[in-house]
Short mmCIF file of C-alpha atoms and ligand atoms in Angstrom, two decimals:
data_model
loop_
_atom_site.label_atom_id
_atom_site.label_comp_id
_atom_site.label_asym_id
_atom_site.label_seq_id
_atom_site.Cartn_x
_atom_site.Cartn_y
_atom_site.Cartn_z
CA MET W 1 9.75 -9.96 27.56
CA ILE W 2 6.56 -10.41 25.93
CA LEU W 3 5.53 -9.91 22.81
CA HIS W 4 1.93 -8.32 23.16
CA CYS W 5 0.22 -7.46 19.31
CA THR W 6 -3.00 -5.51 19.24
CA TRP W 7 -5.63 -5.10 16.50
CA TRP W 8 -7.86 -2.98 15.89
CA ILE W 9 -11.09 -2.40 14.05
CA CYS W 10 -12.77 0.63 13.22
CA GLY W 11 -10.80 2.33 15.90
CA ILE W 12 -11.43 0.46 18.94
CA LYS W 13 -8.51 -1.83 20.07
CA VAL W 14 -9.86 -5.51 20.28
CA LYS W 15 -8.84 -8.29 22.51
CA THR W 16 -8.39 -10.13 19.25
CA GLN W 17 -4.94 -11.93 18.87
CA PRO W 18 -3.83 -12.51 15.34
CA LEU W 19 -1.01 -15.85 15.86
CA PHE W 20 -1.21 -18.90 15.54
CA PHE W 21 1.64 -21.84 15.58
CA SER W 22 3.09 -23.50 12.21
CA ARG W 23 3.63 -27.13 12.35
CA ASN W 24 6.88 -27.55 15.12
CA LEU W 25 5.13 -24.72 17.21
CA SER W 26 6.25 -21.76 15.96
CA PRO W 27 4.17 -18.57 16.58
CA ILE W 28 3.86 -16.77 13.33
CA ILE W 29 2.57 -13.27 13.57
CA ILE W 30 -0.22 -12.72 11.04
CA SER W 31 -0.29 -9.06 10.75
CA GLY W 32 -3.28 -9.13 8.90
CA VAL W 33 -3.60 -7.43 5.62
CA GLU W 34 -6.60 -5.70 6.18
CA SER W 35 -4.65 -3.45 8.15
CA SER W 36 -3.57 -1.93 4.43
CA MET W 37 -7.60 -0.52 4.65
CA ALA W 38 -6.99 1.34 7.63
CA MET W 39 -6.49 5.34 6.13
CA GLY W 40 -9.06 7.99 6.89
CA ASP W 41 -9.58 6.87 10.26
CA LYS W 42 -8.29 9.44 12.98
CA HIS W 43 -7.96 6.82 15.70
CA ASN W 44 -4.78 5.51 14.77
CA HIS W 45 -2.30 3.92 17.04
CA LYS W 46 0.06 6.54 16.93
CA ASP W 47 -2.44 8.30 19.16
CA ASN W 48 -3.26 5.47 21.63
CA LYS W 49 -0.76 5.90 24.77
CA GLU W 50 -2.78 3.71 26.89
CA LEU W 51 -1.15 0.78 25.83
CA GLN W 52 2.55 0.48 24.37
CA PRO W 53 2.68 -2.73 23.32
CA LEU W 54 5.91 -4.05 21.33
CA LEU W 55 4.53 -4.49 18.16
CA VAL W 56 1.45 -3.01 16.93
CA PHE W 57 0.03 -4.52 13.33
CA GLY W 58 -3.26 -4.13 12.02
CA PRO W 59 -4.20 -0.38 13.05
CA PRO W 60 -7.73 0.64 12.39
CA THR W 61 -9.60 -0.68 10.13
CA ILE W 62 -12.84 -0.22 8.08
CA PHE W 63 -14.22 -3.86 8.09
CA PRO W 64 -14.42 -6.70 10.95
CA ILE W 65 -11.66 -9.16 10.32
CA PHE W 66 -12.58 -12.08 12.45
CA GLU W 67 -16.26 -12.02 11.55
CA ALA W 68 -16.23 -12.03 8.32
CA GLN W 69 -15.80 -14.95 6.49
CA ASN W 70 -14.59 -13.69 3.33
CA SER W 71 -12.24 -11.02 4.44
CA HIS W 72 -8.50 -11.13 3.81
CA THR W 73 -7.31 -12.01 6.37
CA TYR W 74 -9.96 -15.07 7.09
CA ARG W 75 -8.78 -15.97 3.88
CA PHE W 76 -5.19 -15.57 4.40
CA LEU W 77 -5.34 -17.53 7.48
CA LYS W 78 -7.15 -20.51 5.90
CA ALA W 79 -4.84 -20.61 3.20
CA PHE W 80 -2.17 -21.90 5.70
CA SER W 81 -4.52 -23.96 7.85
CA SER W 82 -4.26 -26.17 4.94
CA GLN W 83 -0.57 -26.53 4.59
CA PHE W 84 -0.37 -26.11 8.64
CA PRO W 85 -1.61 -27.32 12.27
CA LEU W 86 -2.62 -23.89 12.87
CA HIS W 87 -4.29 -22.98 16.72
CA GLN W 88 -5.42 -19.40 15.92
CA PHE W 89 -5.89 -16.95 18.54
CA LEU W 90 -8.83 -15.15 19.09
CA THR W 91 -8.35 -13.64 22.84
CA GLU W 92 -5.75 -12.15 24.55
CA GLN W 93 -2.10 -13.41 24.01
CA LYS W 94 1.10 -13.10 25.34
CA VAL W 95 4.00 -14.51 23.32
CA ASP W 96 8.04 -15.02 24.07
CA PRO W 97 9.62 -13.21 21.13
CA SER W 98 12.19 -15.75 21.06
CA SER W 99 10.26 -18.42 19.76
CA ILE W 100 9.44 -16.72 16.69
CA GLN W 101 10.34 -17.67 13.56
CA VAL W 102 8.21 -16.52 10.53
CA ILE W 103 6.45 -12.68 10.27
CA LEU W 104 3.85 -12.64 7.62
CA CYS W 105 3.25 -8.99 6.93
CA ASN W 106 2.03 -6.25 4.55
CA PRO W 107 3.78 -3.16 3.00
CA ILE W 108 2.13 -1.01 5.32
CA GLN W 109 3.84 -3.01 8.60
CA LYS W 110 7.05 -2.18 8.57
CA ILE W 111 10.22 -4.27 10.23
CA PRO W 112 12.49 -1.88 11.36
CA ALA W 113 16.09 -3.06 12.65
CA ASP W 114 14.88 -2.76 16.18
CA VAL W 115 11.57 -5.05 15.87
CA ILE W 116 13.99 -7.97 13.99
CA ARG W 117 16.49 -7.68 16.58
CA LEU W 118 13.60 -8.45 19.29
CA LEU W 119 13.18 -11.70 17.70
CA PRO W 120 16.21 -13.99 18.00
CA SER W 121 14.91 -17.14 16.33
CA LEU W 122 13.42 -15.16 13.38
CA ARG W 123 14.55 -16.70 10.08
CA ILE W 124 12.01 -16.23 7.81
CA ILE W 125 9.84 -12.33 6.69
CA VAL W 126 7.04 -13.10 4.07
CA THR W 127 5.38 -10.19 2.87
CA SER W 128 2.32 -10.04 0.34
CA SER W 129 4.04 -7.32 -1.44
CA ALA W 130 6.29 -6.88 -4.28
CA GLY W 131 7.96 -4.18 -2.70
CA THR W 132 9.70 -4.94 0.24
CA ASP W 133 11.22 -1.15 1.42
CA HIS W 134 9.00 -1.52 4.90
CA ILE W 135 11.79 -4.62 5.64
CA ASP W 136 14.87 -3.17 7.28
CA LEU W 137 17.10 -5.95 4.42
CA VAL W 138 20.55 -4.76 5.88
CA GLU W 139 19.34 -6.21 9.27
CA CYS W 140 17.63 -9.27 8.05
CA SER W 141 21.16 -9.98 6.23
CA ARG W 142 22.94 -9.82 9.18
CA HIS W 143 20.78 -11.61 10.97
CA ASN W 144 20.68 -14.28 8.41
CA ILE W 145 17.12 -14.17 7.70
CA GLN W 146 15.16 -14.72 4.61
CA VAL W 147 13.15 -12.29 3.15
CA VAL W 148 10.80 -13.52 0.28
CA SER W 149 7.44 -11.75 -1.63
CA ALA W 150 4.63 -13.47 -2.07
CA ALA W 151 3.51 -10.85 -4.25
CA ALA W 152 1.50 -12.68 -7.77
CA ASP W 153 2.00 -11.17 -10.74
CA HIS W 154 -0.33 -8.09 -10.26
CA ALA W 155 0.79 -5.57 -12.41
CA GLY W 156 -2.65 -6.02 -14.25
CA ASP W 157 -3.98 -5.01 -10.88
CA VAL W 158 -2.14 -2.05 -9.91
CA ALA W 159 -2.21 -0.31 -13.35
CA GLU W 160 -6.30 -1.00 -13.62
CA MET W 161 -6.22 0.78 -10.18
CA ALA W 162 -3.78 3.56 -11.73
CA VAL W 163 -6.51 3.88 -14.91
CA GLY W 164 -9.56 3.95 -12.17
CA LEU W 165 -7.87 6.79 -9.88
CA LEU W 166 -7.12 8.73 -13.31
CA LEU W 167 -10.41 8.76 -14.79
CA ASP W 168 -11.97 9.25 -11.14
CA VAL W 169 -9.78 12.68 -10.38
CA MET W 170 -10.27 13.73 -14.17
CA GLY W 171 -14.05 12.92 -14.40
CA LYS W 172 -14.52 14.27 -10.83
CA ILE W 173 -16.71 10.63 -10.29
CA SER W 174 -16.34 10.26 -6.20
CA ALA W 175 -16.87 14.20 -6.24
CA ALA W 176 -19.87 13.54 -8.44
CA ASP W 177 -21.09 10.49 -6.10
CA ARG W 178 -20.45 12.70 -2.69
CA TYR W 179 -22.71 15.31 -4.17
CA VAL W 180 -25.27 13.35 -5.48
CA ARG W 181 -25.44 11.77 -2.11
CA LYS W 182 -26.38 15.15 -0.91
CA TRP W 183 -28.53 16.44 -3.68
CA GLY W 184 -32.48 17.71 -2.13
CA PRO W 185 -34.56 18.69 -4.19
CA SER W 186 -33.91 21.87 -4.55
CA MET W 187 -30.05 21.63 -5.29
CA PRO W 188 -28.89 22.93 -7.81
CA LEU W 189 -25.87 21.63 -9.91
CA ASN W 190 -22.96 23.03 -10.01
CA LEU W 191 -20.18 20.46 -9.67
CA SER W 192 -17.57 21.60 -11.73
CA PHE W 193 -16.85 20.46 -15.23
CA GLY W 194 -14.21 17.55 -15.38
CA SER W 195 -11.82 16.70 -17.94
CA LYS W 196 -11.35 13.92 -20.33
CA LEU W 197 -8.53 11.93 -21.12
CA LYS W 198 -8.87 10.98 -24.33
CA GLY W 199 -5.58 12.03 -26.27
CA LYS W 200 -3.72 13.65 -22.65
CA ARG W 201 -0.03 13.51 -22.71
CA VAL W 202 0.93 10.67 -19.73
CA GLY W 203 4.49 10.71 -18.52
CA ILE W 204 5.41 7.65 -16.57
CA VAL W 205 7.56 7.19 -14.18
CA GLY W 206 8.88 3.62 -13.52
CA LEU W 207 8.50 1.63 -17.16
CA GLY W 208 8.32 -1.93 -15.62
CA LYS W 209 5.86 -4.77 -15.54
CA ILE W 210 3.07 -2.00 -13.60
CA GLY W 211 4.35 1.24 -15.97
CA THR W 212 4.31 -0.96 -19.11
CA ALA W 213 0.58 -2.03 -18.34
CA VAL W 214 -0.34 0.97 -17.64
CA ALA W 215 0.98 2.66 -20.55
CA LYS W 216 -0.90 0.30 -22.28
CA ARG W 217 -4.16 0.44 -20.95
CA LEU W 218 -3.78 4.20 -21.08
CA GLU W 219 -2.79 3.63 -24.92
CA ALA W 220 -6.62 2.86 -25.85
CA PHE W 221 -7.52 6.10 -24.59
CA ASP W 222 -5.82 7.55 -27.21
CA CYS W 223 -2.94 8.36 -24.75
CA ARG W 224 0.23 9.88 -25.67
CA ILE W 225 2.78 7.71 -23.59
CA MET W 226 6.15 9.25 -22.50
CA TYR W 227 8.43 7.64 -19.48
CA ASN W 228 11.41 8.23 -17.02
CA SER W 229 13.19 5.41 -15.78
CA ARG W 230 17.26 4.83 -14.23
CA ASN W 231 17.42 4.01 -17.81
CA GLN W 232 16.32 4.27 -21.34
CA LYS W 233 14.59 1.07 -22.08
CA PRO W 234 16.67 0.56 -26.15
CA LEU W 235 13.24 -1.66 -27.38
CA VAL W 236 10.49 0.75 -26.16
CA SER W 237 9.53 3.58 -28.47
CA TYR W 238 7.90 5.88 -26.26
CA PRO W 239 10.04 9.15 -25.79
CA PHE W 240 12.50 9.16 -22.31
CA TYR W 241 13.22 11.55 -20.24
CA SER W 242 16.46 11.37 -18.14
CA ASN W 243 14.69 14.33 -16.22
CA VAL W 244 11.49 14.14 -14.26
CA VAL W 245 10.50 17.93 -14.05
CA GLU W 246 11.43 17.63 -18.06
CA LEU W 247 9.12 14.57 -18.33
CA ALA W 248 6.53 16.94 -16.04
CA GLY W 249 6.72 19.94 -18.20
CA ASN W 250 5.67 17.84 -21.11
CA SER W 251 2.89 15.63 -19.49
CA ASP W 252 -0.54 16.60 -18.90
CA VAL W 253 -0.41 13.83 -16.02
CA LEU W 254 2.34 11.69 -14.25
CA VAL W 255 1.60 7.76 -12.83
CA LEU W 256 4.43 7.29 -10.17
CA CYS W 257 4.88 3.55 -10.97
CA CYS W 258 8.86 3.06 -9.80
CA PRO W 259 10.10 1.21 -6.65
CA LEU W 260 10.83 3.55 -3.78
CA ASN W 261 14.54 3.58 -2.69
CA GLU W 262 17.08 6.34 -2.02
CA GLN W 263 17.39 7.51 -5.37
CA THR W 264 13.60 7.84 -6.23
CA ARG W 265 12.58 9.21 -2.51
CA HIS W 266 10.78 12.48 -3.00
CA ILE W 267 11.31 12.16 -7.08
CA THR W 268 8.04 14.30 -7.25
CA ASN W 269 8.45 17.57 -5.92
CA ARG W 270 7.01 21.22 -5.70
CA GLU W 271 9.01 21.53 -8.52
CA VAL W 272 8.12 18.77 -10.69
CA MET W 273 4.46 19.89 -9.66
CA LEU W 274 5.08 22.97 -11.24
CA ALA W 275 6.36 22.25 -14.08
CA LEU W 276 3.18 19.88 -14.58
CA GLY W 277 1.18 22.61 -14.27
CA LYS W 278 -2.06 23.59 -13.28
CA ASP W 279 -4.08 21.43 -15.03
CA GLY W 280 -2.00 18.43 -14.88
CA PHE W 281 -2.91 15.29 -12.72
CA ILE W 282 -0.38 12.69 -10.36
CA VAL W 283 -1.74 9.47 -9.64
CA ASN W 284 0.82 7.12 -7.65
CA VAL W 285 0.46 3.76 -7.19
CA GLY W 286 3.68 3.07 -6.17
CA ARG W 287 4.34 3.99 -3.14
CA GLY W 288 3.58 7.28 -0.89
CA ALA W 289 7.12 8.49 -0.24
CA LEU W 290 7.84 9.06 -4.16
CA ILE W 291 6.01 12.28 -3.95
CA ASP W 292 6.91 14.52 -1.28
CA GLU W 293 3.45 14.67 0.50
CA LYS W 294 3.29 18.34 2.44
CA GLU W 295 4.68 19.74 -1.12
CA LEU W 296 1.91 17.52 -2.63
CA VAL W 297 -1.07 18.89 0.05
CA GLN W 298 0.16 22.54 -0.17
CA CYS W 299 -0.09 21.81 -3.90
CA LEU W 300 -3.41 20.87 -4.42
CA MET W 301 -4.63 23.32 -1.94
CA GLU W 302 -3.52 26.31 -4.05
CA GLY W 303 -4.76 24.60 -7.52
CA GLU W 304 -0.56 24.57 -8.19
CA ILE W 305 -1.94 20.83 -9.71
CA GLY W 306 -5.41 19.68 -10.54
CA GLY W 307 -5.48 17.00 -9.08
CA ALA W 308 -4.20 13.53 -7.44
CA GLY W 309 -5.49 10.39 -7.41
CA LEU W 310 -3.20 8.04 -4.78
CA ASP W 311 -3.41 4.97 -3.15
CA VAL W 312 -0.48 5.41 -1.62
CA PHE W 313 0.41 7.75 1.54
CA GLU W 314 3.46 8.61 2.33
CA ASN W 315 3.26 7.72 6.37
CA GLU W 316 0.15 4.84 6.09
CA PRO W 317 -2.30 4.53 7.37
CA ILE W 318 -2.47 8.01 8.02
CA VAL W 319 -3.36 10.58 5.81
CA PRO W 320 -2.71 14.14 5.97
CA ASN W 321 -5.88 15.68 7.37
CA GLU W 322 -6.10 18.31 4.55
CA LEU W 323 -6.75 15.46 1.34
CA PHE W 324 -9.90 14.96 3.54
CA ALA W 325 -11.33 18.28 2.50
CA LEU W 326 -10.34 18.29 -1.41
CA ASP W 327 -12.21 16.97 -3.81
CA ASN W 328 -9.36 17.29 -6.48
CA VAL W 329 -8.25 14.08 -5.12
CA VAL W 330 -9.57 10.66 -4.55
CA LEU W 331 -8.28 8.52 -2.42
CA SER W 332 -7.22 4.96 -2.45
CA PRO W 333 -6.00 2.22 0.86
CA HIS W 334 -2.43 1.26 -0.54
CA ALA W 335 -5.25 -1.66 -2.33
CA SER W 336 -4.28 -1.75 -5.67
CA SER W 337 -2.69 -5.04 -5.72
CA PHE W 338 -6.22 -6.27 -3.70
CA THR W 339 -8.33 -8.09 -5.77
CA SER W 340 -9.88 -11.17 -5.02
CA ASP W 341 -7.92 -12.92 -7.52
CA GLY W 342 -4.26 -12.10 -6.97
CA PHE W 343 -5.11 -12.09 -2.94
CA THR W 344 -5.43 -15.78 -3.59
CA GLU W 345 -2.77 -16.43 -5.57
CA THR W 346 -0.67 -14.14 -3.03
CA CYS W 347 -1.94 -16.67 -0.03
CA LYS W 348 -0.81 -19.38 -2.44
CA LEU W 349 2.46 -18.10 -2.87
CA ALA W 350 3.24 -17.18 0.73
CA ALA W 351 2.10 -20.85 2.25
CA GLU W 352 4.08 -22.15 -0.78
CA ALA W 353 7.38 -20.38 0.20
CA LEU W 354 6.66 -20.84 4.20
CA GLN W 355 6.48 -24.83 3.23
CA VAL W 356 9.07 -24.54 1.33
CA PHE W 357 11.11 -22.66 3.68
CA PHE W 358 10.37 -25.68 6.55
CA SER W 359 11.19 -28.67 4.19
CA SER W 360 14.40 -27.45 3.82
CA ASN W 361 15.57 -25.33 6.60
O1 LIG B 401 2.38 -2.29 -2.65
C1 LIG B 401 2.36 -3.54 -3.13
C2 LIG B 401 3.40 -4.50 -3.59
O2 LIG B 401 4.67 -3.55 -3.25
O3 LIG B 401 3.05 -5.12 -4.21
#
C-alpha cells in the first residue's frame, strides 16, 4: 500500500510532498502547521473527490508554504534539520506506510484509529499542540505508540488572542475595518455602536493556565471575573459556578478555555447562549466542539447573543458558511498559540522530543 500525502495551497492542489527522513531513514510526515491557517477557503479537501490519498495533510492554506522562508513549516523543517540529516522531498513522492515511525502534526490534523492502524511501524506522534484530543490515544496505547505534546507554554499567547477577539467583536473593529475599505467619499458612517469591555462580568469556563491568564488580563479592564471548572479551586477568590447555564446567566461575556473531552463537548449549547442573552458575547480559544456550532450559528443569526470571537471551529478547517456573512463574529484560524516566539519554542521542543526518543529507543 502506498501512502500519499497531498498539500493544498490557496485551494490549489500542489505537487509538494512534505516528507523527509530522520537519521535512521525512517520517513517522518510533516503535516504542516500552516494548514491551521486554512479557514475560509471553500476548496477544502472534502470537496475534492478526484484524488483519494490515504492521508491528506495540509488542507488549503492561505500562505504559500515552501517559498516563504519565514513560514512556519519552513522554520519547523529547519529546526529539525539541525537535529537530523533530513532529505526533504519537494516533489510528489510515494512512501511505503510500513516504514513510517513518526508523525508530526498540529491540532487540526486528526490522527484517528484507522490511520494509526495503517502505520505498523509508527512509534511516536509529536503534536505542536497542548491538546491531544485530535489523536486517538486509546489506539496509541494499544500499539504502544508514544504521544508527545511539544507545545511551548503558550497560555499568555492564547490569553492575548482571547482578549483581542473580545475587544474586536465588542468594539466591532474588524467590521469597521471592512466598512472603511469600502468607504467611498459619499458613504455615510452608519456602522452601529460597539460595546465597551470595561466593567463587564466575565465567566471563564476552565480556569487552568489559559483561563487564569485571561482573567489576569481582564482584571486590568475592571472586569468582574467568575468561573466554571470541574472543581472549585480552593485558592481562587473569583465566584465559582458549578453550572454553566448559571454562569452564563450571571455573565456578559463567556470565555471558553477548557480542554475538549466527553464532559466538555457542547458545554455551550443553546440553553447557555439564551442564558447569556442578546447583549452577551462568547469567545472560544479552547476547541470548536466546546460549543454546539449549529446552535451558535443559529443564535448569532437570530440575535439571541450579541456576538462571538472564535479561534476554533467544530470541524476545522471547515467553517460554517453562514458565519462569513455575519458582522457580529470575528474569526481566527486556530492560531492563538502561533506567535513567532512561541512557535520557535515549539519547534525546539518537538525536535528535542524526537532526539530523546531516538536516543533512548
Ligand atoms: O490548540 C492549541 C493547543 O492545544 O496547544
